[in-house]
mmCIF file of N, CA and C in Angstrom:
data_model
loop_
_atom_site.group_PDB
_atom_site.id
_atom_site.type_symbol
_atom_site.label_atom_id
_atom_site.label_comp_id
_atom_site.label_asym_id
_atom_site.label_seq_id
_atom_site.Cartn_x
_atom_site.Cartn_y
_atom_site.Cartn_z
ATOM 1 N N MET X 21 0.827 -1.162 0.000
ATOM 2 C CA MET X 21 0.000 0.000 0.000
ATOM 3 C C MET X 21 0.879 1.233 0.000
ATOM 4 N N SER X 22 0.395 2.209 -0.691
ATOM 5 C CA SER X 22 1.167 3.427 -0.809
ATOM 6 C C SER X 22 0.882 4.317 0.386
ATOM 7 N N MET X 23 1.873 5.089 0.718
ATOM 8 C CA MET X 23 1.648 5.978 1.849
ATOM 9 C C MET X 23 0.897 7.235 1.432
ATOM 10 N N PHE X 24 0.647 7.390 0.147
ATOM 11 C CA PHE X 24 -0.145 8.509 -0.334
ATOM 12 C C PHE X 24 -1.508 8.002 -0.753
ATOM 13 N N ASN X 25 -2.558 8.755 -0.479
ATOM 14 C CA ASN X 25 -3.879 8.341 -0.941
ATOM 15 C C ASN X 25 -4.022 8.707 -2.414
ATOM 16 N N GLN X 26 -5.190 8.488 -2.950
ATOM 17 C CA GLN X 26 -5.365 8.678 -4.382
ATOM 18 C C GLN X 26 -5.203 10.117 -4.834
ATOM 19 N N TYR X 27 -5.273 11.050 -3.900
ATOM 20 C CA TYR X 27 -5.151 12.463 -4.254
ATOM 21 C C TYR X 27 -3.748 12.990 -4.006
ATOM 22 N N GLY X 28 -2.852 12.178 -3.622
ATOM 23 C CA GLY X 28 -1.486 12.587 -3.375
ATOM 24 C C GLY X 28 -1.278 13.188 -1.997
ATOM 25 N N ASN X 29 -2.249 12.965 -1.120
ATOM 26 C CA ASN X 29 -2.169 13.506 0.235
ATOM 27 C C ASN X 29 -1.591 12.440 1.145
ATOM 28 N N PRO X 30 -0.498 12.752 1.896
ATOM 29 C CA PRO X 30 0.089 11.729 2.755
ATOM 30 C C PRO X 30 -0.742 11.440 4.007
ATOM 31 N N TYR X 31 -1.730 12.256 4.306
ATOM 32 C CA TYR X 31 -2.522 12.044 5.516
ATOM 33 C C TYR X 31 -3.733 11.186 5.199
ATOM 34 N N PRO X 32 -4.049 10.271 6.077
ATOM 35 C CA PRO X 32 -5.195 9.429 5.792
ATOM 36 C C PRO X 32 -6.485 10.256 5.780
ATOM 37 N N MET X 33 -7.416 9.831 4.979
ATOM 38 C CA MET X 33 -8.680 10.545 4.854
ATOM 39 C C MET X 33 -9.475 10.387 6.147
ATOM 40 N N GLN X 34 -9.969 11.481 6.666
ATOM 41 C CA GLN X 34 -10.751 11.442 7.887
ATOM 42 C C GLN X 34 -12.192 11.795 7.551
ATOM 43 N N TYR X 35 -13.045 11.197 8.292
ATOM 44 C CA TYR X 35 -14.451 11.531 8.106
ATOM 45 C C TYR X 35 -14.695 12.951 8.591
ATOM 46 N N GLN X 36 -15.574 13.658 7.911
ATOM 47 C CA GLN X 36 -15.871 15.033 8.285
ATOM 48 C C GLN X 36 -16.707 15.033 9.548
ATOM 49 N N GLN X 37 -16.206 15.705 10.560
ATOM 50 C CA GLN X 37 -16.918 15.803 11.826
ATOM 51 C C GLN X 37 -17.740 17.094 11.832
ATOM 52 N N PRO X 38 -18.908 17.011 12.438
ATOM 53 C CA PRO X 38 -19.697 18.247 12.508
ATOM 54 C C PRO X 38 -18.936 19.305 13.283
ATOM 55 N N GLN X 39 -18.990 20.492 12.788
ATOM 56 C CA GLN X 39 -18.290 21.587 13.447
ATOM 57 C C GLN X 39 -19.287 22.468 14.194
ATOM 58 N N ALA X 40 -18.806 23.070 15.241
ATOM 59 C CA ALA X 40 -19.626 24.011 16.003
ATOM 60 C C ALA X 40 -19.878 25.232 15.131
ATOM 61 N N PRO X 41 -21.012 25.841 15.262
ATOM 62 C CA PRO X 41 -21.265 27.037 14.449
ATOM 63 C C PRO X 41 -20.225 28.104 14.742
ATOM 64 N N ALA X 42 -19.937 28.854 13.745
ATOM 65 C CA ALA X 42 -18.933 29.903 13.900
ATOM 66 C C ALA X 42 -19.392 30.887 14.964
ATOM 67 N N ARG X 43 -18.432 31.377 15.712
ATOM 68 C CA ARG X 43 -18.745 32.345 16.764
ATOM 69 C C ARG X 43 -19.106 33.676 16.154
ATOM 70 N N SER X 44 -20.082 34.295 16.768
ATOM 71 C CA SER X 44 -20.465 35.623 16.324
ATOM 72 C C SER X 44 -19.652 36.621 17.132
ATOM 73 N N TYR X 45 -18.995 37.487 16.441
ATOM 74 C CA TYR X 45 -18.190 38.486 17.134
ATOM 75 C C TYR X 45 -18.972 39.783 17.322
ATOM 76 N N TYR X 46 -20.259 39.756 16.973
ATOM 77 C CA TYR X 46 -21.119 40.915 17.171
ATOM 78 C C TYR X 46 -21.583 40.927 18.612
ATOM 79 N N THR X 47 -21.343 41.980 19.295
ATOM 80 C CA THR X 47 -21.816 42.149 20.663
ATOM 81 C C THR X 47 -22.821 43.291 20.654
ATOM 82 N N PRO X 48 -24.052 43.020 21.101
ATOM 83 C CA PRO X 48 -25.028 44.107 21.098
ATOM 84 C C PRO X 48 -24.538 45.259 21.970
ATOM 85 N N MET X 49 -24.820 46.459 21.518
ATOM 86 C CA MET X 49 -24.373 47.647 22.242
ATOM 87 C C MET X 49 -25.196 47.810 23.509
ATOM 88 N N ALA X 50 -24.517 47.883 24.619
ATOM 89 C CA ALA X 50 -25.204 48.065 25.893
ATOM 90 C C ALA X 50 -25.657 49.515 25.997
ATOM 91 N N PRO X 51 -26.795 49.756 26.659
ATOM 92 C CA PRO X 51 -27.233 51.141 26.812
ATOM 93 C C PRO X 51 -26.225 51.926 27.649
ATOM 94 N N ILE X 52 -26.119 53.175 27.328
ATOM 95 C CA ILE X 52 -25.189 54.032 28.063
ATOM 96 C C ILE X 52 -25.776 54.281 29.447
ATOM 97 N N PRO X 53 -25.044 53.906 30.485
ATOM 98 C CA PRO X 53 -25.605 54.089 31.821
ATOM 99 C C PRO X 53 -25.681 55.564 32.190
ATOM 100 N N GLN X 54 -26.755 55.933 32.863
ATOM 101 C CA GLN X 54 -26.906 57.290 33.352
ATOM 102 C C GLN X 54 -26.168 57.400 34.677
ATOM 103 N N GLN X 55 -25.721 58.600 34.982
ATOM 104 C CA GLN X 55 -25.044 58.811 36.254
ATOM 105 C C GLN X 55 -26.046 58.609 37.373
ATOM 106 N N GLN X 56 -25.676 57.793 38.342
ATOM 107 C CA GLN X 56 -26.582 57.528 39.452
ATOM 108 C C GLN X 56 -25.979 58.074 40.735
ATOM 109 N N THR X 57 -26.817 58.712 41.541
ATOM 110 C CA THR X 57 -26.338 59.304 42.779
ATOM 111 C C THR X 57 -26.364 58.314 43.928
ATOM 112 N N ALA X 58 -27.333 57.453 43.944
ATOM 113 C CA ALA X 58 -27.467 56.441 44.994
ATOM 114 C C ALA X 58 -28.205 55.264 44.378
ATOM 115 N N PRO X 59 -28.138 54.109 45.026
ATOM 116 C CA PRO X 59 -28.853 52.966 44.450
ATOM 117 C C PRO X 59 -30.334 53.279 44.267
ATOM 118 N N GLY X 60 -30.824 53.071 43.065
ATOM 119 C CA GLY X 60 -32.234 53.294 42.798
ATOM 120 C C GLY X 60 -32.577 54.700 42.344
ATOM 121 N N LEU X 61 -31.653 55.658 42.454
ATOM 122 C CA LEU X 61 -31.916 57.026 42.006
ATOM 123 C C LEU X 61 -31.271 57.226 40.651
ATOM 124 N N ILE X 62 -32.060 57.635 39.682
ATOM 125 C CA ILE X 62 -31.562 57.839 38.323
ATOM 126 C C ILE X 62 -31.447 59.332 38.090
ATOM 127 N N GLN X 63 -30.247 59.787 37.745
ATOM 128 C CA GLN X 63 -30.017 61.209 37.555
ATOM 129 C C GLN X 63 -29.893 61.504 36.065
ATOM 130 N N VAL X 64 -30.605 62.529 35.592
ATOM 131 C CA VAL X 64 -30.576 62.936 34.190
ATOM 132 C C VAL X 64 -30.243 64.422 34.125
ATOM 133 N N THR X 65 -29.957 64.899 32.921
ATOM 134 C CA THR X 65 -29.642 66.306 32.729
ATOM 135 C C THR X 65 -30.820 66.994 32.061
ATOM 136 N N GLY X 66 -31.654 67.628 32.859
ATOM 137 C CA GLY X 66 -32.784 68.394 32.356
ATOM 138 C C GLY X 66 -33.892 67.551 31.750
ATOM 139 N N LEU X 67 -34.884 68.260 31.205
ATOM 140 C CA LEU X 67 -36.027 67.604 30.594
ATOM 141 C C LEU X 67 -35.603 66.793 29.375
ATOM 142 N N GLU X 68 -34.620 67.283 28.635
ATOM 143 C CA GLU X 68 -34.135 66.548 27.458
ATOM 144 C C GLU X 68 -33.536 65.210 27.868
ATOM 145 N N GLY X 69 -32.838 65.174 28.988
ATOM 146 C CA GLY X 69 -32.290 63.913 29.490
ATOM 147 C C GLY X 69 -33.391 62.956 29.909
ATOM 148 N N ALA X 70 -34.463 63.497 30.480
ATOM 149 C CA ALA X 70 -35.602 62.655 30.869
ATOM 150 C C ALA X 70 -36.291 62.096 29.637
ATOM 151 N N LYS X 71 -36.420 62.923 28.584
ATOM 152 C CA LYS X 71 -37.042 62.449 27.349
ATOM 153 C C LYS X 71 -36.208 61.358 26.696
ATOM 154 N N ALA X 72 -34.881 61.475 26.785
ATOM 155 C CA ALA X 72 -33.988 60.514 26.132
ATOM 156 C C ALA X 72 -33.806 59.231 26.932
ATOM 157 N N TYR X 73 -34.215 59.230 28.196
ATOM 158 C CA TYR X 73 -34.004 58.035 29.027
ATOM 159 C C TYR X 73 -34.867 56.882 28.503
ATOM 160 N N PRO X 74 -34.251 55.735 28.182
ATOM 161 C CA PRO X 74 -35.032 54.610 27.644
ATOM 162 C C PRO X 74 -35.865 53.947 28.728
ATOM 163 N N LEU X 75 -37.106 53.637 28.379
ATOM 164 C CA LEU X 75 -38.016 53.015 29.335
ATOM 165 C C LEU X 75 -38.857 51.982 28.601
ATOM 166 N N ALA X 76 -38.975 50.801 29.169
ATOM 167 C CA ALA X 76 -39.739 49.719 28.554
ATOM 168 C C ALA X 76 -41.229 50.063 28.548
ATOM 169 N N PRO X 77 -41.998 49.470 27.634
ATOM 170 C CA PRO X 77 -43.447 49.703 27.627
ATOM 171 C C PRO X 77 -44.093 49.288 28.949
ATOM 172 N N SER X 78 -45.149 49.968 29.321
ATOM 173 C CA SER X 78 -45.909 49.722 30.553
ATOM 174 C C SER X 78 -45.033 49.796 31.795
ATOM 175 N N SER X 79 -44.209 50.836 31.875
ATOM 176 C CA SER X 79 -43.373 50.997 33.065
ATOM 177 C C SER X 79 -43.298 52.466 33.457
ATOM 178 N N GLU X 80 -42.608 52.701 34.560
ATOM 179 C CA GLU X 80 -42.560 54.041 35.148
ATOM 180 C C GLU X 80 -41.234 54.200 35.878
ATOM 181 N N ALA X 81 -40.675 55.429 35.861
ATOM 182 C CA ALA X 81 -39.417 55.691 36.560
ATOM 183 C C ALA X 81 -39.408 57.131 37.052
ATOM 184 N N ALA X 82 -38.783 57.334 38.211
ATOM 185 C CA ALA X 82 -38.552 58.676 38.743
ATOM 186 C C ALA X 82 -37.136 59.071 38.339
ATOM 187 N N LEU X 83 -37.007 60.200 37.656
ATOM 188 C CA LEU X 83 -35.724 60.666 37.138
ATOM 189 C C LEU X 83 -35.398 62.000 37.799
ATOM 190 N N PHE X 84 -34.224 62.107 38.399
ATOM 191 C CA PHE X 84 -33.848 63.290 39.158
ATOM 192 C C PHE X 84 -32.918 64.172 38.330
ATOM 193 N N ASP X 85 -33.240 65.464 38.241
ATOM 194 C CA ASP X 85 -32.452 66.413 37.463
ATOM 195 C C ASP X 85 -31.155 66.703 38.201
ATOM 196 N N ALA X 86 -30.034 66.641 37.485
ATOM 197 C CA ALA X 86 -28.721 66.855 38.090
ATOM 198 C C ALA X 86 -28.449 68.325 38.398
ATOM 199 N N GLY X 87 -29.114 69.238 37.680
ATOM 200 C CA GLY X 87 -28.789 70.645 37.847
ATOM 201 C C GLY X 87 -29.797 71.472 38.614
ATOM 202 N N ARG X 88 -30.977 70.947 38.852
ATOM 203 C CA ARG X 88 -32.027 71.719 39.525
ATOM 204 C C ARG X 88 -32.738 70.842 40.539
ATOM 205 N N ASP X 89 -33.508 71.468 41.406
ATOM 206 C CA ASP X 89 -34.302 70.721 42.392
ATOM 207 C C ASP X 89 -35.626 70.303 41.759
ATOM 208 N N VAL X 90 -35.528 69.465 40.730
ATOM 209 C CA VAL X 90 -36.685 69.003 39.966
ATOM 210 C C VAL X 90 -36.544 67.503 39.766
ATOM 211 N N PHE X 91 -37.673 66.813 39.749
ATOM 212 C CA PHE X 91 -37.643 65.416 39.334
ATOM 213 C C PHE X 91 -38.780 65.182 38.360
ATOM 214 N N TYR X 92 -38.586 64.193 37.512
ATOM 215 C CA TYR X 92 -39.535 63.866 36.468
ATOM 216 C C TYR X 92 -40.062 62.454 36.715
ATOM 217 N N VAL X 93 -41.342 62.255 36.468
ATOM 218 C CA VAL X 93 -41.924 60.919 36.512
ATOM 219 C C VAL X 93 -42.256 60.578 35.067
ATOM 220 N N LYS X 94 -41.528 59.600 34.544
ATOM 221 C CA LYS X 94 -41.745 59.190 33.154
ATOM 222 C C LYS X 94 -42.502 57.880 33.163
ATOM 223 N N ARG X 95 -43.604 57.830 32.394
ATOM 224 C CA ARG X 95 -44.433 56.627 32.292
ATOM 225 C C ARG X 95 -44.581 56.281 30.822
ATOM 226 N N THR X 96 -44.657 54.988 30.551
ATOM 227 C CA THR X 96 -44.938 54.553 29.190
ATOM 228 C C THR X 96 -46.166 53.666 29.204
ATOM 229 N N ASP X 97 -46.974 53.789 28.144
ATOM 230 C CA ASP X 97 -48.152 52.939 28.035
ATOM 231 C C ASP X 97 -47.755 51.618 27.377
ATOM 232 N N ALA X 98 -48.717 50.761 27.106
ATOM 233 C CA ALA X 98 -48.439 49.434 26.547
ATOM 234 C C ALA X 98 -47.763 49.523 25.183
ATOM 235 N N GLY X 99 -47.989 50.598 24.455
ATOM 236 C CA GLY X 99 -47.365 50.780 23.152
ATOM 237 C C GLY X 99 -45.990 51.419 23.231
ATOM 238 N N GLY X 100 -45.558 51.793 24.435
ATOM 239 C CA GLY X 100 -44.250 52.416 24.616
ATOM 240 C C GLY X 100 -44.266 53.928 24.490
ATOM 241 N N TYR X 101 -45.467 54.533 24.344
ATOM 242 C CA TYR X 101 -45.564 55.983 24.221
ATOM 243 C C TYR X 101 -45.332 56.629 25.588
ATOM 244 N N PRO X 102 -44.342 57.534 25.707
ATOM 245 C CA PRO X 102 -44.019 58.117 27.016
ATOM 246 C C PRO X 102 -44.799 59.392 27.330
ATOM 247 N N THR X 103 -45.035 59.596 28.624
ATOM 248 C CA THR X 103 -45.522 60.874 29.146
ATOM 249 C C THR X 103 -44.610 61.238 30.307
ATOM 250 N N ILE X 104 -44.347 62.528 30.455
ATOM 251 C CA ILE X 104 -43.436 62.991 31.500
ATOM 252 C C ILE X 104 -44.121 64.098 32.294
ATOM 253 N N ALA X 105 -44.071 63.992 33.622
ATOM 254 C CA ALA X 105 -44.571 65.039 34.511
ATOM 255 C C ALA X 105 -43.400 65.539 35.350
ATOM 256 N N ALA X 106 -43.269 66.851 35.484
ATOM 257 C CA ALA X 106 -42.177 67.450 36.242
ATOM 258 C C ALA X 106 -42.695 67.949 37.588
ATOM 259 N N TYR X 107 -41.892 67.751 38.630
ATOM 260 C CA TYR X 107 -42.236 68.196 39.980
ATOM 261 C C TYR X 107 -41.040 68.936 40.556
ATOM 262 N N GLU X 108 -41.323 69.901 41.423
ATOM 263 C CA GLU X 108 -40.272 70.705 42.017
ATOM 264 C C GLU X 108 -40.110 70.345 43.488
ATOM 265 N N PHE X 109 -38.856 70.243 43.919
ATOM 266 C CA PHE X 109 -38.586 70.015 45.335
ATOM 267 C C PHE X 109 -38.605 71.363 46.042
ATOM 268 N N LYS X 110 -39.251 71.403 47.191
ATOM 269 C CA LYS X 110 -39.235 72.600 48.027
ATOM 270 C C LYS X 110 -38.940 72.152 49.447
ATOM 271 N N PRO X 111 -38.071 72.860 50.148
ATOM 272 C CA PRO X 111 -37.785 72.461 51.527
ATOM 273 C C PRO X 111 -39.015 72.645 52.417
ATOM 274 N N LEU X 112 -39.206 71.734 53.300
ATOM 275 C CA LEU X 112 -40.311 71.830 54.250
ATOM 276 C C LEU X 112 -39.921 72.772 55.376
ATOM 277 N N GLN X 113 -40.839 73.639 55.737
ATOM 278 C CA GLN X 113 -40.608 74.551 56.849
ATOM 279 C C GLN X 113 -41.101 73.881 58.122
ATOM 280 N N GLU X 114 -40.235 73.852 59.107
ATOM 281 C CA GLU X 114 -40.665 73.263 60.371
ATOM 282 C C GLU X 114 -41.613 74.232 61.050
ATOM 283 N N THR X 115 -42.740 73.728 61.444
ATOM 284 C CA THR X 115 -43.727 74.571 62.108
ATOM 285 C C THR X 115 -43.625 74.358 63.610
ATOM 286 N N ALA X 116 -43.854 75.442 64.329
ATOM 287 C CA ALA X 116 -43.837 75.350 65.789
ATOM 288 C C ALA X 116 -45.076 74.572 66.212
ATOM 289 N N PRO X 117 -44.945 73.761 67.235
ATOM 290 C CA PRO X 117 -46.127 73.016 67.673
ATOM 291 C C PRO X 117 -47.221 73.999 68.086
ATOM 292 N N SER X 118 -48.412 73.785 67.562
ATOM 293 C CA SER X 118 -49.516 74.694 67.861
ATOM 294 C C SER X 118 -49.985 74.482 69.301
ATOM 295 N N ALA X 119 -50.517 75.562 69.846
ATOM 296 C CA ALA X 119 -51.025 75.483 71.219
ATOM 297 C C ALA X 119 -52.223 74.548 71.246
ATOM 298 N N GLN X 120 -52.390 73.895 72.345
ATOM 299 C CA GLN X 120 -53.520 72.975 72.497
ATOM 300 C C GLN X 120 -54.810 73.789 72.436
ATOM 301 N N PRO X 121 -55.817 73.290 71.754
ATOM 302 C CA PRO X 121 -57.090 74.020 71.727
ATOM 303 C C PRO X 121 -57.683 74.093 73.137
ATOM 304 N N GLU X 122 -58.380 75.196 73.367
ATOM 305 C CA GLU X 122 -58.959 75.370 74.689
ATOM 306 C C GLU X 122 -60.315 74.691 74.745
ATOM 307 N N TYR X 123 -60.518 73.929 75.794
ATOM 308 C CA TYR X 123 -61.778 73.241 76.018
ATOM 309 C C TYR X 123 -62.372 73.699 77.336
ATOM 310 N N VAL X 124 -63.671 73.640 77.388
ATOM 311 C CA VAL X 124 -64.384 73.957 78.630
ATOM 312 C C VAL X 124 -64.386 72.685 79.475
ATOM 313 N N THR X 125 -64.033 72.843 80.727
ATOM 314 C CA THR X 125 -64.068 71.676 81.622
ATOM 315 C C THR X 125 -65.509 71.335 81.954
ATOM 316 N N ARG X 126 -65.710 70.172 82.474
ATOM 317 C CA ARG X 126 -67.063 69.741 82.838
ATOM 318 C C ARG X 126 -67.639 70.661 83.918
ATOM 319 N N GLN X 127 -66.791 71.075 84.843
ATOM 320 C CA GLN X 127 -67.241 71.963 85.926
ATOM 321 C C GLN X 127 -67.692 73.305 85.355
ATOM 322 N N GLU X 128 -66.902 73.873 84.423
ATOM 323 C CA GLU X 128 -67.285 75.138 83.816
ATOM 324 C C GLU X 128 -68.591 74.994 83.014
ATOM 325 N N PHE X 129 -68.761 73.890 82.328
ATOM 326 C CA PHE X 129 -69.975 73.649 81.561
ATOM 327 C C PHE X 129 -71.191 73.578 82.479
ATOM 328 N N ASP X 130 -71.039 72.841 83.571
ATOM 329 C CA ASP X 130 -72.159 72.713 84.512
ATOM 330 C C ASP X 130 -72.524 74.067 85.124
ATOM 331 N N GLU X 131 -71.514 74.904 85.441
ATOM 332 C CA GLU X 131 -71.779 76.231 86.001
ATOM 333 C C GLU X 131 -72.540 77.087 84.989
ATOM 334 N N LEU X 132 -72.128 77.065 83.723
ATOM 335 C CA LEU X 132 -72.802 77.834 82.689
ATOM 336 C C LEU X 132 -74.227 77.330 82.477
ATOM 337 N N LYS X 133 -74.386 76.048 82.519
ATOM 338 C CA LYS X 133 -75.711 75.444 82.345
ATOM 339 C C LYS X 133 -76.639 75.900 83.469
ATOM 340 N N GLU X 134 -76.116 75.919 84.689
ATOM 341 C CA GLU X 134 -76.919 76.347 85.840
ATOM 342 C C GLU X 134 -77.273 77.829 85.724
ATOM 343 N N MET X 135 -76.308 78.654 85.256
ATOM 344 C CA MET X 135 -76.572 80.081 85.102
ATOM 345 C C MET X 135 -77.684 80.314 84.075
ATOM 346 N N ILE X 136 -77.659 79.566 82.977
ATOM 347 C CA ILE X 136 -78.697 79.708 81.952
ATOM 348 C C ILE X 136 -80.042 79.253 82.490
ATOM 349 N N ALA X 137 -80.034 78.150 83.214
ATOM 350 C CA ALA X 137 -81.288 77.614 83.755
ATOM 351 C C ALA X 137 -81.891 78.579 84.780
ATOM 352 N N ASN X 138 -81.083 79.293 85.549
ATOM 353 C CA ASN X 138 -81.574 80.205 86.582
ATOM 354 C C ASN X 138 -81.797 81.620 86.053
ATOM 355 N N GLY X 139 -81.518 81.830 84.776
ATOM 356 C CA GLY X 139 -81.762 83.152 84.196
ATOM 357 C C GLY X 139 -80.653 84.139 84.448
ATOM 358 N N LYS X 140 -79.530 83.725 84.986
ATOM 359 C CA LYS X 140 -78.427 84.647 85.233
ATOM 360 C C LYS X 140 -77.609 84.894 83.963
ATOM 361 N N GLN X 141 -77.762 84.043 82.978
ATOM 362 C CA GLN X 141 -77.049 84.198 81.709
ATOM 363 C C GLN X 141 -78.109 84.322 80.619
ATOM 364 N N PRO X 142 -78.191 85.480 79.947
ATOM 365 C CA PRO X 142 -79.231 85.635 78.934
ATOM 366 C C PRO X 142 -78.929 84.763 77.702
ATOM 367 N N VAL X 143 -79.998 84.246 77.140
ATOM 368 C CA VAL X 143 -79.889 83.425 75.937
ATOM 369 C C VAL X 143 -80.834 84.012 74.911
ATOM 370 N N ARG X 144 -80.309 84.298 73.713
ATOM 371 C CA ARG X 144 -81.159 84.824 72.658
ATOM 372 C C ARG X 144 -81.803 83.680 71.939
ATOM 373 N N LYS X 145 -83.077 83.843 71.724
ATOM 374 C CA LYS X 145 -83.803 82.803 71.009
ATOM 375 C C LYS X 145 -83.791 83.154 69.528
ATOM 376 N N ALA X 146 -83.721 82.141 68.698
ATOM 377 C CA ALA X 146 -83.700 82.344 67.260
ATOM 378 C C ALA X 146 -85.051 82.870 66.795
ATOM 379 N N LYS X 147 -84.992 83.821 65.856
ATOM 380 C CA LYS X 147 -86.238 84.365 65.298
ATOM 381 C C LYS X 147 -86.827 83.326 64.356
ATOM 382 N N PRO X 148 -88.157 83.187 64.401
ATOM 383 C CA PRO X 148 -88.770 82.245 63.443
ATOM 384 C C PRO X 148 -88.596 82.790 62.027
ATOM 385 N N ALA X 149 -88.402 81.902 61.106
ATOM 386 C CA ALA X 149 -88.229 82.281 59.713
ATOM 387 C C ALA X 149 -89.514 82.890 59.184
ATOM 388 N N GLU X 150 -89.397 84.017 58.515
ATOM 389 C CA GLU X 150 -90.591 84.675 57.972
ATOM 390 C C GLU X 150 -91.015 83.913 56.735
ATOM 391 N N SER X 151 -92.292 83.644 56.674
ATOM 392 C CA SER X 151 -92.798 82.903 55.518
ATOM 393 C C SER X 151 -93.024 83.882 54.380
ATOM 394 N N GLU X 152 -92.680 83.442 53.194
ATOM 395 C CA GLU X 152 -92.854 84.263 52.006
ATOM 396 C C GLU X 152 -94.242 84.014 51.440
ATOM 397 N N GLU X 153 -94.952 85.073 51.196
ATOM 398 C CA GLU X 153 -96.295 84.921 50.625
ATOM 399 C C GLU X 153 -96.394 85.609 49.331
#
C-alpha cells in the first residue's frame, strides 16, 4: 500500500466531523448608563435627558435632574408611548407646635348650664323664619 492516498495527500482521509457554528463576534451595544447618585436614584440632565431616558413599555421611573431641584416621573403605556410630569422640590418649613385648643371643663360647663337655667345668663332665642307669601 502506498503511503499517499489517491489524491497525493500523505494524511489518511478522515471523516468530516460536525463543526460548532462559527462564533459571532457581534456584541449588542449596551445602553449608556446614566449617572446615578445612589442605588435606585436615576439622575438625568434636564427635561431633554428625561425624554432621552429609555423606558420599557408599561413601566414608570422617577428621574432626578442633576442641575435643579426638579424630578420627572416618566411613564410609558403598553405601546411604549411616554408621558413625562415634572415636579419641584421645596424644603419643608418646620412649624412650631400649635397650642392645644382650649376646652371647657365639665365643671365650667355645669356652672354655665346652671346660670342659663336660673336666668343669670341671657340666651337669645332664634327668630322664626318669615314665611314668604
